[in-house]
Amino acid sequence: MPEAGGRRPLVAANWKMNRGAPAEARELAAAVRRELEALGLDPGRPGEPEVVLCPPYTGLAAAGEALARSGLELGAQDLDPRPAGAFTGGVSAAMLLGAGARWAIVGHSERRLVYGEDDAAVQRKVAAALQAGLRPILCVGETAEERDAGRTEAVVGRQLAAALAGLEAAALGRLVVAYEPVWAIGTSRAAQPEDAAQVAAFIRERAGRWLGGDAAELRVLYGGSVKAANAEGFLRQAELDGALVGGASLEAAEFAAIVAAARRRGGWGA
C-alpha cells in the first residue's frame, strides 16, 4: 500500500479561462487521454492516481465526451451555491452534475482576489457541493505579504476553519484541500516542497481536530506553478497527495508527465 496512509494520489487540471470552446475542450481532453495511454497510465485501474480535468463551463460536455469510458473524471472550476432561481450567470451543483462533472474547485485565489469572494461565500459553496454529491477541491493559501509577515498558518487556518464550518467528520473522506500559495500561482515561482508539506500537515491536523474525524483520510494537494520538472519533488512528500495544475495542464504531454510522477509516489504503480 502507499506510504501516506492509503490515500490515493490525485492530479487535477485547472484550465482556467482557456480551451472553453467545445471543439478546443474536446481536443485537449482527448490529447490528455492519448498521452496517458501512451505512458501506460489508466486512472480507472486500481493503484493508479485519480485524474480530474476542469475545463470552463462551456467545455464541460465536450470534454466529457472525449473522456467517456476512460477512467478520467470531469470537474468544474466553480459553482453557485444556490439550487436555482433568478441568478443571472449562476451555475448550480445540479447543473454541473447534469453536464457530467463530479468535482468542483472551490475558493481558488483568483475567485477570492479577482471576484471578491470571501470566506463565507466559500463555505456556502463547499456545503452546497457536498450536499449535491459533488466533491469539492477547496483552495487555501496566503499572499506574498502574508507569508513575509509569518502569517501563513494564521491565514490558511482562518480560510480552512470558515470553509469547514457546519460540516461533519464524514466530509474528510469526500473533501480535498489544495494548498495554493497566492504568490506561486502563475508566477513560475513554486514553494519549496518541504515548506508545502509542512503546511499540508498543518491543514490535515486542524481539519481532523475541528471535524473530530480521522485526519488521515483527508487528501491535501499542492498547487502553484507545478510543472513536470518540479512535480517529483512535491510528490515525494508524504504529506502531499497530488497536485492542482494550472498552466502546465494546457499541454497534454506535460500534464501526463505530472500524473506519471504521481503514480511513482509512495509506492503507487510502477
PDB file of C-alpha atoms in Angstrom:
ATOM      1  CA  MET A   1       0.000   0.000   0.000  1.00  0.00           C
ATOM      2  CA  PRO A   2       1.094   3.632  -0.393  1.00  0.00           C
ATOM      3  CA  GLU A   3       3.083   5.172   2.407  1.00  0.00           C
ATOM      4  CA  ALA A   4       0.701   8.090   3.027  1.00  0.00           C
ATOM      5  CA  GLY A   5      -1.963   6.207   4.955  1.00  0.00           C
ATOM      6  CA  GLY A   6      -3.512   4.649   1.868  1.00  0.00           C
ATOM      7  CA  ARG A   7      -4.553   7.995   0.341  1.00  0.00           C
ATOM      8  CA  ARG A   8      -4.899   7.750  -3.416  1.00  0.00           C
ATOM      9  CA  PRO A   9      -2.901  10.384  -5.311  1.00  0.00           C
ATOM     10  CA  LEU A  10      -4.967  12.948  -7.213  1.00  0.00           C
ATOM     11  CA  VAL A  11      -3.889  15.243 -10.046  1.00  0.00           C
ATOM     12  CA  ALA A  12      -6.404  17.881 -11.128  1.00  0.00           C
ATOM     13  CA  ALA A  13      -6.122  20.150 -14.175  1.00  0.00           C
ATOM     14  CA  ASN A  14      -7.476  23.685 -13.886  1.00  0.00           C
ATOM     15  CA  TRP A  15      -7.717  25.077 -17.407  1.00  0.00           C
ATOM     16  CA  LYS A  16      -8.981  28.422 -16.076  1.00  0.00           C
ATOM     17  CA  MET A  17     -10.462  30.626 -18.856  1.00  0.00           C
ATOM     18  CA  ASN A  18      -8.762  28.648 -21.640  1.00  0.00           C
ATOM     19  CA  ARG A  19      -9.850  25.974 -24.123  1.00  0.00           C
ATOM     20  CA  GLY A  20     -13.515  26.568 -23.306  1.00  0.00           C
ATOM     21  CA  ALA A  21     -14.954  26.328 -26.817  1.00  0.00           C
ATOM     22  CA  PRO A  22     -16.399  22.822 -27.237  1.00  0.00           C
ATOM     23  CA  ALA A  23     -14.013  21.855 -30.035  1.00  0.00           C
ATOM     24  CA  GLU A  24     -10.994  23.069 -28.046  1.00  0.00           C
ATOM     25  CA  ALA A  25     -12.085  21.308 -24.867  1.00  0.00           C
ATOM     26  CA  ARG A  26     -12.752  18.067 -26.717  1.00  0.00           C
ATOM     27  CA  GLU A  27      -9.356  18.237 -28.428  1.00  0.00           C
ATOM     28  CA  LEU A  28      -7.368  18.869 -25.237  1.00  0.00           C
ATOM     29  CA  ALA A  29      -9.241  16.230 -23.231  1.00  0.00           C
ATOM     30  CA  ALA A  30      -8.656  13.692 -25.996  1.00  0.00           C
ATOM     31  CA  ALA A  31      -4.961  14.635 -26.154  1.00  0.00           C
ATOM     32  CA  VAL A  32      -4.576  14.130 -22.386  1.00  0.00           C
ATOM     33  CA  ARG A  33      -6.242  10.750 -22.703  1.00  0.00           C
ATOM     34  CA  ARG A  34      -3.867   9.720 -25.522  1.00  0.00           C
ATOM     35  CA  GLU A  35      -0.779  10.865 -23.624  1.00  0.00           C
ATOM     36  CA  LEU A  36      -1.766   8.952 -20.508  1.00  0.00           C
ATOM     37  CA  GLU A  37      -2.487   5.828 -22.536  1.00  0.00           C
ATOM     38  CA  ALA A  38       0.902   6.147 -24.243  1.00  0.00           C
ATOM     39  CA  LEU A  39       2.542   6.100 -20.793  1.00  0.00           C
ATOM     40  CA  GLY A  40       0.505   3.077 -19.757  1.00  0.00           C
ATOM     41  CA  LEU A  41      -1.497   5.134 -17.262  1.00  0.00           C
ATOM     42  CA  ASP A  42      -5.125   4.186 -16.648  1.00  0.00           C
ATOM     43  CA  PRO A  43      -6.846   6.265 -13.929  1.00  0.00           C
ATOM     44  CA  GLY A  44      -9.692   3.768 -13.874  1.00  0.00           C
ATOM     45  CA  ARG A  45      -7.388   0.945 -12.788  1.00  0.00           C
ATOM     46  CA  PRO A  46      -6.780   0.138  -9.102  1.00  0.00           C
ATOM     47  CA  GLY A  47      -3.483   1.526  -7.881  1.00  0.00           C
ATOM     48  CA  GLU A  48      -3.402   4.403 -10.375  1.00  0.00           C
ATOM     49  CA  PRO A  49      -3.704   8.110  -9.485  1.00  0.00           C
ATOM     50  CA  GLU A  50      -7.068   9.786  -9.799  1.00  0.00           C
ATOM     51  CA  VAL A  51      -7.149  12.376 -12.598  1.00  0.00           C
ATOM     52  CA  VAL A  52      -9.666  15.214 -12.908  1.00  0.00           C
ATOM     53  CA  LEU A  53      -9.924  17.729 -15.771  1.00  0.00           C
ATOM     54  CA  CYS A  54     -11.636  21.058 -15.021  1.00  0.00           C
ATOM     55  CA  PRO A  55     -12.444  22.982 -18.217  1.00  0.00           C
ATOM     56  CA  PRO A  56     -14.584  26.130 -18.357  1.00  0.00           C
ATOM     57  CA  TYR A  57     -18.342  25.567 -18.081  1.00  0.00           C
ATOM     58  CA  THR A  58     -18.745  25.840 -21.847  1.00  0.00           C
ATOM     59  CA  GLY A  59     -16.351  22.953 -22.416  1.00  0.00           C
ATOM     60  CA  LEU A  60     -17.696  20.526 -19.821  1.00  0.00           C
ATOM     61  CA  ALA A  61     -19.965  18.484 -22.063  1.00  0.00           C
ATOM     62  CA  ALA A  62     -17.467  18.254 -24.931  1.00  0.00           C
ATOM     63  CA  ALA A  63     -14.580  17.303 -22.649  1.00  0.00           C
ATOM     64  CA  GLY A  64     -16.824  14.721 -21.011  1.00  0.00           C
ATOM     65  CA  GLU A  65     -17.496  13.121 -24.396  1.00  0.00           C
ATOM     66  CA  ALA A  66     -13.755  12.793 -25.005  1.00  0.00           C
ATOM     67  CA  LEU A  67     -13.262  11.187 -21.590  1.00  0.00           C
ATOM     68  CA  ALA A  68     -16.095   8.671 -21.857  1.00  0.00           C
ATOM     69  CA  ARG A  69     -15.135   5.148 -20.691  1.00  0.00           C
ATOM     70  CA  SER A  70     -11.610   6.329 -19.841  1.00  0.00           C
ATOM     71  CA  GLY A  71     -11.463   6.469 -16.052  1.00  0.00           C
ATOM     72  CA  LEU A  72     -10.621  10.179 -16.184  1.00  0.00           C
ATOM     73  CA  GLU A  73     -13.070  12.407 -14.320  1.00  0.00           C
ATOM     74  CA  LEU A  74     -14.594  15.789 -15.025  1.00  0.00           C
ATOM     75  CA  GLY A  75     -14.696  18.785 -12.727  1.00  0.00           C
ATOM     76  CA  ALA A  76     -15.886  22.383 -12.768  1.00  0.00           C
ATOM     77  CA  GLN A  77     -13.902  25.455 -11.774  1.00  0.00           C
ATOM     78  CA  ASP A  78     -16.599  26.933  -9.563  1.00  0.00           C
ATOM     79  CA  LEU A  79     -20.304  26.674  -8.701  1.00  0.00           C
ATOM     80  CA  ASP A  80     -23.159  28.795  -7.456  1.00  0.00           C
ATOM     81  CA  PRO A  81     -24.245  27.547  -4.017  1.00  0.00           C
ATOM     82  CA  ARG A  82     -27.937  28.239  -4.696  1.00  0.00           C
ATOM     83  CA  PRO A  83     -30.033  25.470  -6.243  1.00  0.00           C
ATOM     84  CA  ALA A  84     -31.987  27.582  -8.759  1.00  0.00           C
ATOM     85  CA  GLY A  85     -33.628  30.942  -9.255  1.00  0.00           C
ATOM     86  CA  ALA A  86     -33.165  34.421 -10.676  1.00  0.00           C
ATOM     87  CA  PHE A  87     -29.369  34.463 -10.515  1.00  0.00           C
ATOM     88  CA  THR A  88     -28.106  35.503 -13.925  1.00  0.00           C
ATOM     89  CA  GLY A  89     -24.894  33.713 -14.841  1.00  0.00           C
ATOM     90  CA  GLY A  90     -25.092  31.263 -11.962  1.00  0.00           C
ATOM     91  CA  VAL A  91     -24.397  27.557 -12.488  1.00  0.00           C
ATOM     92  CA  SER A  92     -25.655  25.269  -9.737  1.00  0.00           C
ATOM     93  CA  ALA A  93     -24.276  21.993  -8.475  1.00  0.00           C
ATOM     94  CA  ALA A  94     -27.210  20.144 -10.047  1.00  0.00           C
ATOM     95  CA  MET A  95     -26.431  21.718 -13.434  1.00  0.00           C
ATOM     96  CA  LEU A  96     -22.807  20.658 -13.150  1.00  0.00           C
ATOM     97  CA  LEU A  97     -23.782  17.101 -12.298  1.00  0.00           C
ATOM     98  CA  GLY A  98     -26.096  17.101 -15.311  1.00  0.00           C
ATOM     99  CA  ALA A  99     -23.191  18.203 -17.514  1.00  0.00           C
ATOM    100  CA  GLY A 100     -21.101  15.280 -16.298  1.00  0.00           C
ATOM    101  CA  ALA A 101     -18.978  16.964 -13.617  1.00  0.00           C
ATOM    102  CA  ARG A 102     -18.251  15.061 -10.422  1.00  0.00           C
ATOM    103  CA  TRP A 103     -15.841  17.578  -8.890  1.00  0.00           C
ATOM    104  CA  ALA A 104     -15.724  21.335  -8.356  1.00  0.00           C
ATOM    105  CA  ILE A 105     -12.869  23.675  -7.468  1.00  0.00           C
ATOM    106  CA  VAL A 106     -13.956  25.997  -4.659  1.00  0.00           C
ATOM    107  CA  GLY A 107     -12.286  29.108  -3.267  1.00  0.00           C
ATOM    108  CA  HIS A 108      -9.449  29.415  -5.766  1.00  0.00           C
ATOM    109  CA  SER A 109      -7.405  32.533  -5.012  1.00  0.00           C
ATOM    110  CA  GLU A 110      -8.430  34.053  -8.340  1.00  0.00           C
ATOM    111  CA  ARG A 111     -12.077  33.756  -7.254  1.00  0.00           C
ATOM    112  CA  ARG A 112     -11.210  35.314  -3.911  1.00  0.00           C
ATOM    113  CA  LEU A 113      -8.992  38.119  -5.240  1.00  0.00           C
ATOM    114  CA  VAL A 114     -10.440  38.916  -8.668  1.00  0.00           C
ATOM    115  CA  TYR A 115     -14.114  38.250  -7.982  1.00  0.00           C
ATOM    116  CA  GLY A 116     -14.178  39.287  -4.344  1.00  0.00           C
ATOM    117  CA  GLU A 117     -15.335  36.003  -2.827  1.00  0.00           C
ATOM    118  CA  ASP A 118     -14.976  35.974   0.947  1.00  0.00           C
ATOM    119  CA  ASP A 119     -14.669  33.079   3.380  1.00  0.00           C
ATOM    120  CA  ALA A 120     -18.442  32.958   3.915  1.00  0.00           C
ATOM    121  CA  ALA A 121     -19.085  32.545   0.180  1.00  0.00           C
ATOM    122  CA  VAL A 122     -16.514  29.759   0.005  1.00  0.00           C
ATOM    123  CA  GLN A 123     -18.179  27.976   2.938  1.00  0.00           C
ATOM    124  CA  ARG A 124     -21.564  28.062   1.205  1.00  0.00           C
ATOM    125  CA  LYS A 125     -20.048  26.588  -1.948  1.00  0.00           C
ATOM    126  CA  VAL A 126     -18.299  23.763  -0.100  1.00  0.00           C
ATOM    127  CA  ALA A 127     -21.523  22.873   1.708  1.00  0.00           C
ATOM    128  CA  ALA A 128     -23.617  23.046  -1.485  1.00  0.00           C
ATOM    129  CA  ALA A 129     -21.185  20.873  -3.418  1.00  0.00           C
ATOM    130  CA  LEU A 130     -21.105  18.178  -0.737  1.00  0.00           C
ATOM    131  CA  GLN A 131     -24.868  18.206  -0.298  1.00  0.00           C
ATOM    132  CA  ALA A 132     -25.424  17.777  -4.038  1.00  0.00           C
ATOM    133  CA  GLY A 133     -22.892  14.960  -4.400  1.00  0.00           C
ATOM    134  CA  LEU A 134     -20.056  16.931  -5.981  1.00  0.00           C
ATOM    135  CA  ARG A 135     -16.591  16.526  -4.484  1.00  0.00           C
ATOM    136  CA  PRO A 136     -15.059  19.923  -3.704  1.00  0.00           C
ATOM    137  CA  ILE A 137     -11.382  20.782  -4.136  1.00  0.00           C
ATOM    138  CA  LEU A 138     -11.060  23.562  -1.571  1.00  0.00           C
ATOM    139  CA  CYS A 139      -8.230  26.012  -2.223  1.00  0.00           C
ATOM    140  CA  VAL A 140      -6.449  27.855   0.584  1.00  0.00           C
ATOM    141  CA  GLY A 141      -3.275  29.915   0.589  1.00  0.00           C
ATOM    142  CA  GLU A 142      -1.558  33.106   1.642  1.00  0.00           C
ATOM    143  CA  THR A 143      -0.308  36.139  -0.290  1.00  0.00           C
ATOM    144  CA  ALA A 144       3.364  37.106  -0.502  1.00  0.00           C
ATOM    145  CA  GLU A 145       2.822  39.866   2.066  1.00  0.00           C
ATOM    146  CA  GLU A 146       1.168  37.443   4.482  1.00  0.00           C
ATOM    147  CA  ARG A 147       3.950  34.919   4.008  1.00  0.00           C
ATOM    148  CA  ASP A 148       6.672  37.524   4.596  1.00  0.00           C
ATOM    149  CA  ALA A 149       4.868  38.566   7.789  1.00  0.00           C
ATOM    150  CA  GLY A 150       4.950  34.973   9.069  1.00  0.00           C
ATOM    151  CA  ARG A 151       1.167  34.638   8.862  1.00  0.00           C
ATOM    152  CA  THR A 152       0.876  31.562   6.617  1.00  0.00           C
ATOM    153  CA  GLU A 153      -0.695  29.316   9.243  1.00  0.00           C
ATOM    154  CA  ALA A 154      -2.952  32.085  10.555  1.00  0.00           C
ATOM    155  CA  VAL A 155      -4.331  32.813   7.082  1.00  0.00           C
ATOM    156  CA  VAL A 156      -4.636  29.195   5.973  1.00  0.00           C
ATOM    157  CA  GLY A 157      -6.173  28.277   9.318  1.00  0.00           C
ATOM    158  CA  ARG A 158      -8.770  31.043   9.028  1.00  0.00           C
ATOM    159  CA  GLN A 159      -9.728  30.050   5.482  1.00  0.00           C
ATOM    160  CA  LEU A 160      -9.933  26.386   6.444  1.00  0.00           C
ATOM    161  CA  ALA A 161     -11.972  26.980   9.599  1.00  0.00           C
ATOM    162  CA  ALA A 162     -14.505  29.060   7.691  1.00  0.00           C
ATOM    163  CA  ALA A 163     -14.838  26.540   4.866  1.00  0.00           C
ATOM    164  CA  LEU A 164     -15.327  23.602   7.243  1.00  0.00           C
ATOM    165  CA  ALA A 165     -17.919  25.329   9.408  1.00  0.00           C
ATOM    166  CA  GLY A 166     -21.005  23.183   9.824  1.00  0.00           C
ATOM    167  CA  LEU A 167     -19.503  20.054   8.260  1.00  0.00           C
ATOM    168  CA  GLU A 168     -19.345  16.651   9.901  1.00  0.00           C
ATOM    169  CA  ALA A 169     -16.410  14.266  10.190  1.00  0.00           C
ATOM    170  CA  ALA A 170     -17.628  12.240   7.214  1.00  0.00           C
ATOM    171  CA  ALA A 171     -16.693  15.175   4.967  1.00  0.00           C
ATOM    172  CA  LEU A 172     -12.990  14.411   5.469  1.00  0.00           C
ATOM    173  CA  GLY A 173     -13.248  11.465   3.091  1.00  0.00           C
ATOM    174  CA  ARG A 174     -15.086  13.445   0.376  1.00  0.00           C
ATOM    175  CA  LEU A 175     -13.249  16.744   0.565  1.00  0.00           C
ATOM    176  CA  VAL A 176      -9.867  17.547  -0.995  1.00  0.00           C
ATOM    177  CA  VAL A 177      -7.853  20.590   0.075  1.00  0.00           C
ATOM    178  CA  ALA A 178      -5.351  22.261  -2.244  1.00  0.00           C
ATOM    179  CA  TYR A 179      -2.675  24.410  -0.650  1.00  0.00           C
ATOM    180  CA  GLU A 180      -2.112  27.114  -3.251  1.00  0.00           C
ATOM    181  CA  PRO A 181       0.081  29.977  -2.029  1.00  0.00           C
ATOM    182  CA  VAL A 182      -1.138  33.020  -3.936  1.00  0.00           C
ATOM    183  CA  TRP A 183       2.405  34.182  -4.618  1.00  0.00           C
ATOM    184  CA  ALA A 184       3.158  30.952  -6.523  1.00  0.00           C
ATOM    185  CA  ILE A 185       0.129  30.915  -8.843  1.00  0.00           C
ATOM    186  CA  GLY A 186       1.001  31.778 -12.433  1.00  0.00           C
ATOM    187  CA  THR A 187       4.333  33.285 -11.401  1.00  0.00           C
ATOM    188  CA  SER A 188       6.783  30.445 -12.212  1.00  0.00           C
ATOM    189  CA  ARG A 189       7.783  30.657  -8.533  1.00  0.00           C
ATOM    190  CA  ALA A 190       6.878  27.457  -6.694  1.00  0.00           C
ATOM    191  CA  ALA A 191       7.042  26.832  -2.971  1.00  0.00           C
ATOM    192  CA  GLN A 192       9.753  24.585  -1.613  1.00  0.00           C
ATOM    193  CA  PRO A 193       8.400  21.015  -1.345  1.00  0.00           C
ATOM    194  CA  GLU A 194       9.295  20.760   2.348  1.00  0.00           C
ATOM    195  CA  ASP A 195       7.503  24.034   3.125  1.00  0.00           C
ATOM    196  CA  ALA A 196       4.403  22.924   1.218  1.00  0.00           C
ATOM    197  CA  ALA A 197       4.438  19.608   3.081  1.00  0.00           C
ATOM    198  CA  GLN A 198       4.607  21.427   6.415  1.00  0.00           C
ATOM    199  CA  VAL A 199       1.519  23.471   5.540  1.00  0.00           C
ATOM    200  CA  ALA A 200      -0.245  20.304   4.341  1.00  0.00           C
ATOM    201  CA  ALA A 201       0.436  18.654   7.701  1.00  0.00           C
ATOM    202  CA  PHE A 202      -0.997  21.715   9.440  1.00  0.00           C
ATOM    203  CA  ILE A 203      -4.130  21.569   7.246  1.00  0.00           C
ATOM    204  CA  ARG A 204      -4.684  17.880   7.950  1.00  0.00           C
ATOM    205  CA  GLU A 205      -4.168  18.226  11.696  1.00  0.00           C
ATOM    206  CA  ARG A 206      -6.509  21.210  12.017  1.00  0.00           C
ATOM    207  CA  ALA A 207      -9.213  19.671   9.839  1.00  0.00           C
ATOM    208  CA  GLY A 208      -9.180  16.484  11.869  1.00  0.00           C
ATOM    209  CA  ARG A 209      -9.272  18.404  15.131  1.00  0.00           C
ATOM    210  CA  TRP A 210     -12.149  20.661  14.110  1.00  0.00           C
ATOM    211  CA  LEU A 211     -14.290  17.978  12.483  1.00  0.00           C
ATOM    212  CA  GLY A 212     -13.468  15.299  15.022  1.00  0.00           C
ATOM    213  CA  GLY A 213     -12.652  12.680  12.407  1.00  0.00           C
ATOM    214  CA  ASP A 214      -9.694  10.736  11.079  1.00  0.00           C
ATOM    215  CA  ALA A 215      -7.401  13.362   9.572  1.00  0.00           C
ATOM    216  CA  ALA A 216      -5.516  10.644   7.684  1.00  0.00           C
ATOM    217  CA  GLU A 217      -8.478  10.436   5.304  1.00  0.00           C
ATOM    218  CA  LEU A 218      -8.080  13.997   4.055  1.00  0.00           C
ATOM    219  CA  ARG A 219      -6.137  14.410   0.817  1.00  0.00           C
ATOM    220  CA  VAL A 220      -4.072  17.584   0.510  1.00  0.00           C
ATOM    221  CA  LEU A 221      -2.683  18.731  -2.834  1.00  0.00           C
ATOM    222  CA  TYR A 222      -0.122  21.363  -3.734  1.00  0.00           C
ATOM    223  CA  GLY A 223      -0.862  23.963  -6.385  1.00  0.00           C
ATOM    224  CA  GLY A 224       1.203  26.853  -7.667  1.00  0.00           C
ATOM    225  CA  SER A 225       3.453  26.713 -10.760  1.00  0.00           C
ATOM    226  CA  VAL A 226       3.540  22.905 -10.781  1.00  0.00           C
ATOM    227  CA  LYS A 227       5.364  21.530 -13.821  1.00  0.00           C
ATOM    228  CA  ALA A 228       6.743  18.172 -14.894  1.00  0.00           C
ATOM    229  CA  ALA A 229      10.194  19.412 -13.901  1.00  0.00           C
ATOM    230  CA  ASN A 230       9.287  20.074 -10.256  1.00  0.00           C
ATOM    231  CA  ALA A 231       6.356  17.710  -9.655  1.00  0.00           C
ATOM    232  CA  GLU A 232       8.554  14.864  -8.419  1.00  0.00           C
ATOM    233  CA  GLY A 233       9.872  16.964  -5.541  1.00  0.00           C
ATOM    234  CA  PHE A 234       6.387  17.746  -4.279  1.00  0.00           C
ATOM    235  CA  LEU A 235       5.048  14.259  -4.789  1.00  0.00           C
ATOM    236  CA  ARG A 236       7.873  12.685  -2.796  1.00  0.00           C
ATOM    237  CA  GLN A 237       6.493  14.431   0.282  1.00  0.00           C
ATOM    238  CA  ALA A 238       4.374  12.037   2.341  1.00  0.00           C
ATOM    239  CA  GLU A 239       2.016  14.846   3.402  1.00  0.00           C
ATOM    240  CA  LEU A 240       1.216  15.846  -0.195  1.00  0.00           C
ATOM    241  CA  ASP A 241      -1.231  13.664  -2.102  1.00  0.00           C
ATOM    242  CA  GLY A 242      -1.034  15.202  -5.551  1.00  0.00           C
ATOM    243  CA  ALA A 243      -1.271  18.483  -7.408  1.00  0.00           C
ATOM    244  CA  LEU A 244      -3.702  21.068  -8.716  1.00  0.00           C
ATOM    245  CA  VAL A 245      -2.118  22.090 -12.006  1.00  0.00           C
ATOM    246  CA  GLY A 246      -2.803  25.346 -13.842  1.00  0.00           C
ATOM    247  CA  GLY A 247      -0.845  26.443 -16.913  1.00  0.00           C
ATOM    248  CA  ALA A 248       1.004  23.151 -17.340  1.00  0.00           C
ATOM    249  CA  SER A 249      -2.319  21.326 -17.687  1.00  0.00           C
ATOM    250  CA  LEU A 250      -2.884  23.034 -21.051  1.00  0.00           C
ATOM    251  CA  GLU A 251      -0.053  20.933 -22.525  1.00  0.00           C
ATOM    252  CA  ALA A 252      -1.188  17.309 -22.688  1.00  0.00           C
ATOM    253  CA  ALA A 253       2.292  15.737 -22.572  1.00  0.00           C
ATOM    254  CA  GLU A 254       3.412  17.976 -19.717  1.00  0.00           C
ATOM    255  CA  PHE A 255       0.299  17.169 -17.696  1.00  0.00           C
ATOM    256  CA  ALA A 256       0.654  13.442 -18.364  1.00  0.00           C
ATOM    257  CA  ALA A 257       4.232  13.588 -17.049  1.00  0.00           C
ATOM    258  CA  ILE A 258       2.931  15.081 -13.791  1.00  0.00           C
ATOM    259  CA  VAL A 259       0.399  12.249 -13.493  1.00  0.00           C
ATOM    260  CA  ALA A 260       3.244   9.764 -14.070  1.00  0.00           C
ATOM    261  CA  ALA A 261       5.144  11.386 -11.185  1.00  0.00           C
ATOM    262  CA  ALA A 262       2.058  10.922  -9.005  1.00  0.00           C
ATOM    263  CA  ARG A 263       1.957   7.237  -9.883  1.00  0.00           C
ATOM    264  CA  ARG A 264       5.517   6.808  -8.641  1.00  0.00           C
ATOM    265  CA  ARG A 265       4.636   8.464  -5.341  1.00  0.00           C
ATOM    266  CA  GLY A 266       4.669   6.379  -2.201  1.00  0.00           C
ATOM    267  CA  GLY A 267       4.581   3.003  -3.884  1.00  0.00           C
ATOM    268  CA  TRP A 268       1.645   3.543  -6.229  1.00  0.00           C
ATOM    269  CA  GLY A 269       2.104   1.813  -9.591  1.00  0.00           C
ATOM    270  CA  ALA A 270       5.389   1.194 -11.352  1.00  0.00           C
TER     271      ALA A 270
END
